[in-house]
Every structure is written in structure tokens, then in C-alpha cells.
Short mmCIF file of C-alpha atoms in Angstrom, two decimals:
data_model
loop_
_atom_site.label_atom_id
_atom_site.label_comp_id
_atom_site.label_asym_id
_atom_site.label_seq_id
_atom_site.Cartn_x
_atom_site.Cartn_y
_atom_site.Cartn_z
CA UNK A 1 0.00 0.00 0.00
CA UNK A 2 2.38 2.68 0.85
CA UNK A 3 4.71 1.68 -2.23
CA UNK A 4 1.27 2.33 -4.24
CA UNK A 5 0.66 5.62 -2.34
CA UNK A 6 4.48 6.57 -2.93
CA UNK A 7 3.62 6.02 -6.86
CA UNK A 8 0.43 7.84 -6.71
CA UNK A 9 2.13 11.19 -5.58
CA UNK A 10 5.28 10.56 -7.67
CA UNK A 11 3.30 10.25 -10.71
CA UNK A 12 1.51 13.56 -9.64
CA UNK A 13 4.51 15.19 -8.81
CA UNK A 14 5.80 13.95 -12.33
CA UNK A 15 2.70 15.60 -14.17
CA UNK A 16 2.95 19.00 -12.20
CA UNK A 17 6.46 19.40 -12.82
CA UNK A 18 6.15 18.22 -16.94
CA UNK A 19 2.82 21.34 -16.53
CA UNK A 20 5.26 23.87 -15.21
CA UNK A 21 8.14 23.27 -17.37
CA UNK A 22 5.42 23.40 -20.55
CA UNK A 23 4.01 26.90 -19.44
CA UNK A 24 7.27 28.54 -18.28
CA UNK A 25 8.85 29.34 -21.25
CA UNK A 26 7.90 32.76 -21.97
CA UNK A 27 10.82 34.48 -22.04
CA UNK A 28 12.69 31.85 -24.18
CA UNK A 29 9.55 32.25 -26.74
CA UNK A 30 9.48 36.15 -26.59
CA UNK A 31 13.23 35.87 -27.13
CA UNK A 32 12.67 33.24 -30.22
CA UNK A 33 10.10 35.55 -31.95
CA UNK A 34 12.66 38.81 -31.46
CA UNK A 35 9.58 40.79 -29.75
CA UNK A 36 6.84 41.23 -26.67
CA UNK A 37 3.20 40.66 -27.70
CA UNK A 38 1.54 43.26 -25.74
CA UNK A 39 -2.45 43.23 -25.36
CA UNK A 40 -3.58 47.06 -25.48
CA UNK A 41 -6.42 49.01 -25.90
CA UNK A 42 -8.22 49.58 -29.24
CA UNK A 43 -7.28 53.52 -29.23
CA UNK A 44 -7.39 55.35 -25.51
CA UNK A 45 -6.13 58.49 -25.37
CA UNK A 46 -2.77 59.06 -23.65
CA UNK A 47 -2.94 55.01 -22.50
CA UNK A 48 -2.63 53.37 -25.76
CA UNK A 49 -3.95 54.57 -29.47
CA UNK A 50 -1.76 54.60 -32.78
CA UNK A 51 -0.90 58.06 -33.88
CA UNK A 52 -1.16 59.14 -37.87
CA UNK A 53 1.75 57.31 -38.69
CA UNK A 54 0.49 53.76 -36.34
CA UNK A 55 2.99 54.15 -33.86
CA UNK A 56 1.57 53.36 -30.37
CA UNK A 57 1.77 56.13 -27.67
CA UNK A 58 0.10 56.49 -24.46
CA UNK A 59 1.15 55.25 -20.81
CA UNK A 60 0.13 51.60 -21.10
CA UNK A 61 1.88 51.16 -24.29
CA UNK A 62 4.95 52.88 -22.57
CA UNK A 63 4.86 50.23 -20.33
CA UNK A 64 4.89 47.36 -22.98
CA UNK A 65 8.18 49.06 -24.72
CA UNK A 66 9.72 49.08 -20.90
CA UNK A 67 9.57 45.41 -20.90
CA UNK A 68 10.96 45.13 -24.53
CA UNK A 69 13.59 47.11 -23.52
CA UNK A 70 14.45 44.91 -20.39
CA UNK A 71 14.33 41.54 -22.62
CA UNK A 72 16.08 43.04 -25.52
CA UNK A 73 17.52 46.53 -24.60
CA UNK A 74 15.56 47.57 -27.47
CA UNK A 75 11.85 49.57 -26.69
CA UNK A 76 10.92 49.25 -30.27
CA UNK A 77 10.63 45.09 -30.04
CA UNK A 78 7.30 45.14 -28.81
CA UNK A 79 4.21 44.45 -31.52
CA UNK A 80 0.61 45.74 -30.30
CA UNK A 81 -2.44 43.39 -30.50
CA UNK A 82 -5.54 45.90 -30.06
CA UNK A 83 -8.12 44.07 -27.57
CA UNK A 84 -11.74 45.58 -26.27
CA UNK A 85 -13.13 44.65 -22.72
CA UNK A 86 -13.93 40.87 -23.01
CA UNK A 87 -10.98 40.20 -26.23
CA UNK A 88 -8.36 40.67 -24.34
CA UNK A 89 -8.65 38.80 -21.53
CA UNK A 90 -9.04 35.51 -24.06
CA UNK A 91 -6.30 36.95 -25.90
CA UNK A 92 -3.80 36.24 -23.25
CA UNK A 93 -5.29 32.68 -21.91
CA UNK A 94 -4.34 31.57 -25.45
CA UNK A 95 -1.22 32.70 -25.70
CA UNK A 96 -1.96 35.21 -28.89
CA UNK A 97 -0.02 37.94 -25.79
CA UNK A 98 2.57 37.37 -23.99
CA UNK A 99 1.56 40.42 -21.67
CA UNK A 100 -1.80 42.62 -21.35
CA UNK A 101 -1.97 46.45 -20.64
CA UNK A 102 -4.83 47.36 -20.91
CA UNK A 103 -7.00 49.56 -18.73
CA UNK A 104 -7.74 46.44 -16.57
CA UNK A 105 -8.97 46.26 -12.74
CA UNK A 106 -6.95 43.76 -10.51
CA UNK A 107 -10.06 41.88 -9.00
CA UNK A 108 -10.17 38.97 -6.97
CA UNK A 109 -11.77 36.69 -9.70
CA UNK A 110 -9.13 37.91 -12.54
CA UNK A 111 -6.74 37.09 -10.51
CA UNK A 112 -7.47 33.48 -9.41
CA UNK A 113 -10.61 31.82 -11.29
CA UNK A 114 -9.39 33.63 -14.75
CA UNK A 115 -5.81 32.22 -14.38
CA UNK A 116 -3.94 35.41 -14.23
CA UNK A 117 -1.51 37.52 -12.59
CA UNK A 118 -1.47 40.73 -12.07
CA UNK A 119 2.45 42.62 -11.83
CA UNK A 120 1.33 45.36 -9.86
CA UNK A 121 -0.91 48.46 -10.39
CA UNK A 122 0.70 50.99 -12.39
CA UNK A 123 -2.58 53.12 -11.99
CA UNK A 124 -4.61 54.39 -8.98
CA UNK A 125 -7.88 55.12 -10.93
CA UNK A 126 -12.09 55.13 -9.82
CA UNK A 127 -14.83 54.91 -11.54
CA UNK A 128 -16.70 57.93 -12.24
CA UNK A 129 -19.42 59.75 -15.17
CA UNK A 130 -19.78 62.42 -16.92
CA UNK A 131 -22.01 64.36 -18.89
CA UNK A 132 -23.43 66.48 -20.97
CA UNK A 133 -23.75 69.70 -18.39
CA UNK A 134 -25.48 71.55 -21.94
CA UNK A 135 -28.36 69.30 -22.16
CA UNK A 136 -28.70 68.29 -17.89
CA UNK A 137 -28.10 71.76 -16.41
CA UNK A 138 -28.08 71.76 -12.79
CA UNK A 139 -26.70 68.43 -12.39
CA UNK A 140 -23.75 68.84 -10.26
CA UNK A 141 -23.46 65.40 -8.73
CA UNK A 142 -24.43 61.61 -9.49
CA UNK A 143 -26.67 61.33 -6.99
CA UNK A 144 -28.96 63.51 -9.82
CA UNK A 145 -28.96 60.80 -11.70
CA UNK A 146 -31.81 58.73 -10.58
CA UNK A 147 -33.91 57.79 -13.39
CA UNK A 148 -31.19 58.22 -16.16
CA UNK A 149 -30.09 56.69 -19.10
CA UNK A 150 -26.61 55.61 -18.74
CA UNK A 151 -24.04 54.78 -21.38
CA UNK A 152 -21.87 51.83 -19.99
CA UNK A 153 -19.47 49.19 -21.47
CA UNK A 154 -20.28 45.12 -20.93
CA UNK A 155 -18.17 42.50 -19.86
CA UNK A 156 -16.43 45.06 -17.16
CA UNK A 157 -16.17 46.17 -13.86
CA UNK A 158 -17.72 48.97 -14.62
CA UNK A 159 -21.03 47.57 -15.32
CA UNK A 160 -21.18 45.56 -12.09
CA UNK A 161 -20.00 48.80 -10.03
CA UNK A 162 -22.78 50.81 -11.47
CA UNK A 163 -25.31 48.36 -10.40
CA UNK A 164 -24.36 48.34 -7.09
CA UNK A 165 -23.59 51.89 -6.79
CA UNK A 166 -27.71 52.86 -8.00
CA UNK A 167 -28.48 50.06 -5.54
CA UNK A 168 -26.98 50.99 -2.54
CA UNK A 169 -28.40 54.75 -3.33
CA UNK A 170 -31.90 53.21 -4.19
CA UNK A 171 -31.77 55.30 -7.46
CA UNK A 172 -33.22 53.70 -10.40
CA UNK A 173 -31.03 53.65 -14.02
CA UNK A 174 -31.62 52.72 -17.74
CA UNK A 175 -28.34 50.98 -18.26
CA UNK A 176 -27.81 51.53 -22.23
CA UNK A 177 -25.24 48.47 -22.76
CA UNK A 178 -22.96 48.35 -26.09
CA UNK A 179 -19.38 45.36 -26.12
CA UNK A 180 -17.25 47.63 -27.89
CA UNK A 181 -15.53 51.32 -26.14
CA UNK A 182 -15.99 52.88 -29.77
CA UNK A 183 -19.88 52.33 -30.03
CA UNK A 184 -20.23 53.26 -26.02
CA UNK A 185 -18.68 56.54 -26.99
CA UNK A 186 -20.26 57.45 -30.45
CA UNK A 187 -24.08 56.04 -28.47
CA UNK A 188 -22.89 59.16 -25.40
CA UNK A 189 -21.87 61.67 -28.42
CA UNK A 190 -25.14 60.90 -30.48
CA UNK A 191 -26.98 61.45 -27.05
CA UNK A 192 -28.65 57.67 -26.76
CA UNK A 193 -27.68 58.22 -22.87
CA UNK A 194 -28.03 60.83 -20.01
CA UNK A 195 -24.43 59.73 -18.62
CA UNK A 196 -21.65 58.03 -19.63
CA UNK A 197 -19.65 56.24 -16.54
CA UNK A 198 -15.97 54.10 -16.63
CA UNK A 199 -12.50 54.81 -15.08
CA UNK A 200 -12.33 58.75 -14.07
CA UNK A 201 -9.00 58.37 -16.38
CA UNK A 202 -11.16 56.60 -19.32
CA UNK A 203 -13.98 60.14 -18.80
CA UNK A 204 -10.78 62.18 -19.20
CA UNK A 205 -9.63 60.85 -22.55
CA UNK A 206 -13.17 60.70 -24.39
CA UNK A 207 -13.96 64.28 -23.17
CA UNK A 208 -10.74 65.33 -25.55
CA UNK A 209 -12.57 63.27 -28.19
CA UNK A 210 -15.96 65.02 -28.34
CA UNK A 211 -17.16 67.53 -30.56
CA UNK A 212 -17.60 70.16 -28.07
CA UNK A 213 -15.46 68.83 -25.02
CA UNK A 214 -16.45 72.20 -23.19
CA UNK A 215 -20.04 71.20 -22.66
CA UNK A 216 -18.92 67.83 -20.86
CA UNK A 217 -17.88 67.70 -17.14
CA UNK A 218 -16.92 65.10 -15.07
CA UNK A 219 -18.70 64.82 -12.18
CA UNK A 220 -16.87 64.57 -8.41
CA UNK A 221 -17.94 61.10 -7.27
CA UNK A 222 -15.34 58.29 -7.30
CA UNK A 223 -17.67 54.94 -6.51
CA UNK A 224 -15.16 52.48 -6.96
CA UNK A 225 -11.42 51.36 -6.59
CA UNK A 226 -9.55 50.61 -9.99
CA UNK A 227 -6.44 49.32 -9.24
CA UNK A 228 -5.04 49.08 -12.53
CA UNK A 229 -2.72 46.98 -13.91
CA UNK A 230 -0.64 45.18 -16.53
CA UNK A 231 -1.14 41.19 -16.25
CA UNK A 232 0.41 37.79 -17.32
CA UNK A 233 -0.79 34.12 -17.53
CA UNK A 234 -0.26 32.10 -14.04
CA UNK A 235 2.12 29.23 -14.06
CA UNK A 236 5.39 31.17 -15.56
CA UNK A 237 7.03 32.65 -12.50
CA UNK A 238 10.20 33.90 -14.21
CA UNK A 239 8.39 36.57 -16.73
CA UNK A 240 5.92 36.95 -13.71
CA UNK A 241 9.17 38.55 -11.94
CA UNK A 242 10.40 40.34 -15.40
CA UNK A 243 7.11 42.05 -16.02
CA UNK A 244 6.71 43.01 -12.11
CA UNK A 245 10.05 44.17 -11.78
CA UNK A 246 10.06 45.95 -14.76
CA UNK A 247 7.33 48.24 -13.19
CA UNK A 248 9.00 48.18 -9.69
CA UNK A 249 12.04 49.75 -11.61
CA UNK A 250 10.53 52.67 -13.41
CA UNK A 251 8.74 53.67 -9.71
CA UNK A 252 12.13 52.84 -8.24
CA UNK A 253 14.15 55.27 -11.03
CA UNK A 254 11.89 58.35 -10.02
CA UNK A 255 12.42 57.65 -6.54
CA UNK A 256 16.37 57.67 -6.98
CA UNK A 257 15.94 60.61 -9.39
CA UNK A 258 17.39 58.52 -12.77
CA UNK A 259 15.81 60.11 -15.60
CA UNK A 260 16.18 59.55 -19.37
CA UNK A 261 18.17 62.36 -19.74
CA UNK A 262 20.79 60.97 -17.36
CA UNK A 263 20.49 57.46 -16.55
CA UNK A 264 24.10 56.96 -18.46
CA UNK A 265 25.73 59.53 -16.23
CA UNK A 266 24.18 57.98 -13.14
CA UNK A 267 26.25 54.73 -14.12
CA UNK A 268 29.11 56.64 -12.19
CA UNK A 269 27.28 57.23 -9.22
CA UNK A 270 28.91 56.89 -5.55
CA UNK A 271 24.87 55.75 -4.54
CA UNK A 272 25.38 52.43 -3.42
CA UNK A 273 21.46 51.95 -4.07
CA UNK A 274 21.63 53.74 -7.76
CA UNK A 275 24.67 51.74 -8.68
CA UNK A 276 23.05 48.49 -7.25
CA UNK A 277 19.46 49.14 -9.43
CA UNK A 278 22.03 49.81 -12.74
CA UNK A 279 23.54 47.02 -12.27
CA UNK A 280 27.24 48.38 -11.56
CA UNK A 281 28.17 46.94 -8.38
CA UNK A 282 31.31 44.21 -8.65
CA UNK A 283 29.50 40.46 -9.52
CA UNK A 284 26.07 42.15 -9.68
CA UNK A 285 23.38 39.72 -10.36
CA UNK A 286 20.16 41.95 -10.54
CA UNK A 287 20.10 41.08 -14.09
CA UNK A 288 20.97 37.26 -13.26
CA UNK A 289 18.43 36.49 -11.12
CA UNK A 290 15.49 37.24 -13.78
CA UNK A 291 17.12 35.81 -16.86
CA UNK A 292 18.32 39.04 -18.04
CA UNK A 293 21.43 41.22 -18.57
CA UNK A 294 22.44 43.19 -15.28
CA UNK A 295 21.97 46.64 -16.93
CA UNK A 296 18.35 46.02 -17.71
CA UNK A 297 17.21 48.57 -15.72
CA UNK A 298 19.40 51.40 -17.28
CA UNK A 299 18.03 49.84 -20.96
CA UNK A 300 14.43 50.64 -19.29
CA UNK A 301 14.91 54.18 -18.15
CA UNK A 302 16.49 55.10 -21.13
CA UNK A 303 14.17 53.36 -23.58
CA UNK A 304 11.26 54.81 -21.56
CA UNK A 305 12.30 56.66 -18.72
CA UNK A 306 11.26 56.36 -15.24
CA UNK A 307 7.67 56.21 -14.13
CA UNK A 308 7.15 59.64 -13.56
CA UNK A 309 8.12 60.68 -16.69
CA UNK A 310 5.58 58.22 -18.59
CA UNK A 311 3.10 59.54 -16.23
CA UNK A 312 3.53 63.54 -17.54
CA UNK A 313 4.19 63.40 -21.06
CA UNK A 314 1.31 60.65 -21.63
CA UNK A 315 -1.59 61.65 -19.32
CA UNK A 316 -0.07 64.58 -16.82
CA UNK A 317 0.77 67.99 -17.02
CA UNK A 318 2.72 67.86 -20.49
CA UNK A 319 -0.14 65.53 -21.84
CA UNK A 320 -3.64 67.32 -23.09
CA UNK A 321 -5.25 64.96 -20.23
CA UNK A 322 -3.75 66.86 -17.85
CA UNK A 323 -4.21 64.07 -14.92
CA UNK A 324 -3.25 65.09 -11.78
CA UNK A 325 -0.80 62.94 -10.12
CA UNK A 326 -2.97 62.21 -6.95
CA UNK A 327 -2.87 58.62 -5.36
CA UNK A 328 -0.30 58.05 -8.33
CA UNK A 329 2.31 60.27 -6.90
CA UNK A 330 5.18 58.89 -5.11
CA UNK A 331 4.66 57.27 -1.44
CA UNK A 332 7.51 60.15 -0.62
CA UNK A 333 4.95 62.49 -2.12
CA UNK A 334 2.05 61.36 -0.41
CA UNK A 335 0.94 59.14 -3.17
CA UNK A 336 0.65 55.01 -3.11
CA UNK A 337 3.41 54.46 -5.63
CA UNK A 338 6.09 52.19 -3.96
CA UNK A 339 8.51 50.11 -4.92
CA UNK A 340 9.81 47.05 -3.02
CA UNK A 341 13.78 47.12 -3.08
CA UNK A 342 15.88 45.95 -6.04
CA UNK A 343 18.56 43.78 -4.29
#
């Protein structure tokens, strides 16, 4: 009996080990192809959208060339794969991504039933609405809203929070429901809805879209928490660490004050903590212990630089969004932005 036990859990043992080794071998296919497949939004201003010439710009996107820069040194080996709200998340259990960045909430369920994991949040956002303050004058809060018509994407978050929020207010709502974030907006813009509601950031970049972006405000409620996040598949830990560490790094290079503009120079630093997170220090093995080389994180900042930087020139101050930094500032700054140390 116990030699028949002793087979039984060998044999499992055997078949969890043969499942690992079969689904950890991201980086070596990333590095076979010569690129990152990186899930992104269909076109969200100052997170991911191709400009006239199809280059991809925005903050998420950003993100995708940081990894393609620690893999490769290169920012530019990264290829884009458009997804909408319930695409992408199939897109990535198949294996057509190697990596999503994409708007998306770190939830409980995503993160265990789903078969994901999520790298960090690289966005402290909430779910808010707007509207149309020309046609619903007056309306200065969503509380107002009882009895409205409100525009609202499926297969996200944001439909579930709604519910609960008009719930828990005993307010009643016409939810107008469309799959795709181009027909939700052109259905608010043609006026099939009162409001439109998704990620305060998401209100932001649509507003800039509009016709007459003037007559739209966003109103001040926040009813949710959107941790947001770029994701892999479970079951490869190594490009787990890679993607997470990746973002840990850029939060880490503000921090330290490495910038693109001098991340070479700050090679020679006397910093014992700069010259560790370059990779300079005598038999370094930051680089070693992920599977990559030990300057990767100098190859980040200056493919990218550091977070802040993606931050203001995609949706900050130097962006049209003009996002305040908020709960995305710094934890030195009295933000929630804090990396774990690189050693």
C-alpha cells in the first residue's frame, strides 16, 4: 500500500512538474520571436492609441516598450495586438499575448478563477461619469442621476460597479449596454444616454474626443477602486518577476531621481542603491536572477524613462489629459506608488 501511495504522488509530482516546465517558457519564446506581444487598448487616449503614422503612444503602451527594452535593450521590439473589454482577456489565456496592458482592474476573480496575474498596479484610478452639463443643467453630482439613461461598457467592472452603486443609493437607471468602447462613446456623443460612466482616467480621454469637449464635465464622485494593472498568464514565474520588476524599476528610477536624460551619467554614481538598481556593483546579479542582462534597468529608463516621466508626457501635465498625479504620486509624495527594493 504505501509503495502504491508513494507512486500515486510521484506520478503527480511527475505531471505538475512536466505542466510547469510546458508553461514557463515565456521568455525563451518572446526571445525566439525577437519581440513582446503586448495586449492594449483599441485607441485610448494618452494610454494606448496609434498616432497618424500607427505608432503606439500612451502610458500603457509605454509600459509594454519598458519590458521590450528589459528583454532586448531595445523599446521598439514590442508588436501591439488591439483588444476591447472581453478580447483581451481571451487573448492572453491563449497565448496570442505574452503580456496585457490594458485599462484592466486587478479583482479577486481575474486574478485566481481567470488564471492570471497581475504585476502590480501601475494606476490608482475610480470609476466615475460624466455628462453632458449643456443638455442636464443643474446636475452637479451623481446622486442627480436617478432615473437616467446611462451609457456603460459590458463585460467590465464597470457595469457591475454601477449596479451596485444605483443600488446601494436606491436610485433607479436605464443601463444603455454596447461590447465595444468605440460604439459606447459614439451612443454618449449621439446622445442615446443621459451619462456616460468608466475609469475617471477613461472620462478624461473621451472628453478630448468630443465635438464640443467644453459642454462635458466630469462629475466629483469616485464609486469604486480601480487598481489598474498590466497582467500575465499564471504558471510562468520567471516573466511573472520580469514584467513586475520591470514596473518596480521605473517607480524605483523616479524615486532615486534617474531620468532619461541621465540614466548613463548615473552609471558613475557613488549611490550604493543607484549603482546596485544599474547594475554596476562588482558580480552584480540583478540582471541574473530574472534571466536578463544586469543593466536592464538602465536599458528601461532610457528606452522609456522612469515612471514619472511616462506619467507627464502621456496623461499629466505635459499631456492634453492633464491628470493630476494624486494617489499616483510617489509614497515620498504622499501618493501610493512604492517600490519594493531591487537587491
Amino acid at each position: 500500500m504505501k509503495k502504491f501511495v508513494t507512486g500515486i504522488l510521484g506520478s503527480a509530482a511527475m505531471v505538475l512538474m512536466s505542466a510547469a516546465a510546458g508553461s514557463a517558457a515565456t521568455l525563451d519564446d518572446v526571445k525566439a520571436k525577437g519581440f513582446v506581444q503586448c495586449g492594449v487598448h483599441t485607441g485610448l487616449a494618452g494610454f494606448a492609441a496609434p498616432d497618424d503614422q500607427g505608432n503606439w503612444k500612451g502610458f500603457d503602451s509605454d509600459f509594454c516598450k519598458a519590458v521590450a527594452a528589459a528583454v532586448f535593450g531595445d523599446p521598439e521590439k514590442v508588436k501591439f495586438t488591439p483588444t476591447n473589454a472581453t478580447e483581451r482577456f481571451t487573448a492572453l489565456q491563449s497565448g496570442e499575448i505574452d503580456l496585457l496592458a490594458r485599462n484592466t482592474t486587478w479583482t479577486l476573480s481575474r486574478d485566481t478563477s481567470l488564471g492570471f496575474n497581475f504585476t502590480g498596479v501601475n494606476y490608482y484610478d475610480g470609476q466615475g461619469f460624466m455628462i453632458n452639463a449643456a443638455k442636464l443643467p443643474g446636475i452637479n453630482s451623481a446622486l442627480q442621476l436617478s432615473g437616467a439613461a446611462i451609457c456603460v461598457q459590458t463585460g467590465t467592472t464597470t457595469e457591475l460597479n454601477l449596479a451596485d452603486y444605483f443600488r446601494a443609493n436606491n436610485m433607479e437607471y436605464n443601463p444603455v449596454v454596447f461590447q465595444g468602447f468605440d460604439e459606447t462613446n459614439a451612443a454618449y456623443e449621439a446622445g442615446r444616454c443621459d451619462a456616460y460612466t468608466t475609469d475617471q482616467s477613461g472620462l478624461y480621454a473621451l472628453r478630448l474626443t468630443l465635438a464640443n469637449p467644453d459642454e462635458h464635465v466630469v462629475l466629483p464622485e469616485i464609486i469604486s477602486k480601480e487598481p489598474l494593472g498590466p497582467l500575465v498568464r499564471q504558471g510562468d514565474d520567471q516573466w511573472f518577476d520580469i514584467v513586475k520588476w520591470t514596473l518596480f524599476a521605473l517607480i524605483q528610477a523616479e524615486e532615486l531621481g534617474i531620468t532619461q536624460a541621465n540614466v548613463e551619467e548615473m552609471k558613475g554614481s557613488d549611490n550604493p542603491e543607484i549603482k546596485r538598481i544599474l547594475g554596476q556593483e562588482p558580480e552584480s546579479k540583478i540582471g541574473a536572477m530574472l534571466g536578463l542582462e544586469n543593466d536592464w534597468v538602465v536599458k528601461v529608463v532610457a528606452g522609456v524613462g522612469n515612471y514619472g516621466e511616462m506619467f507627464e508626457r502621456n496623461i499629466g501635465q505635459e499631456s492634453p489629459l492633464k491628470i493630476a498625479r494624486g494617489l499616483n504620486q510617489l509614497w515620498t509624495k504622499g501618493g501610493l506608488q512604492y517600490a519594493p527594493p531591487l537587491r
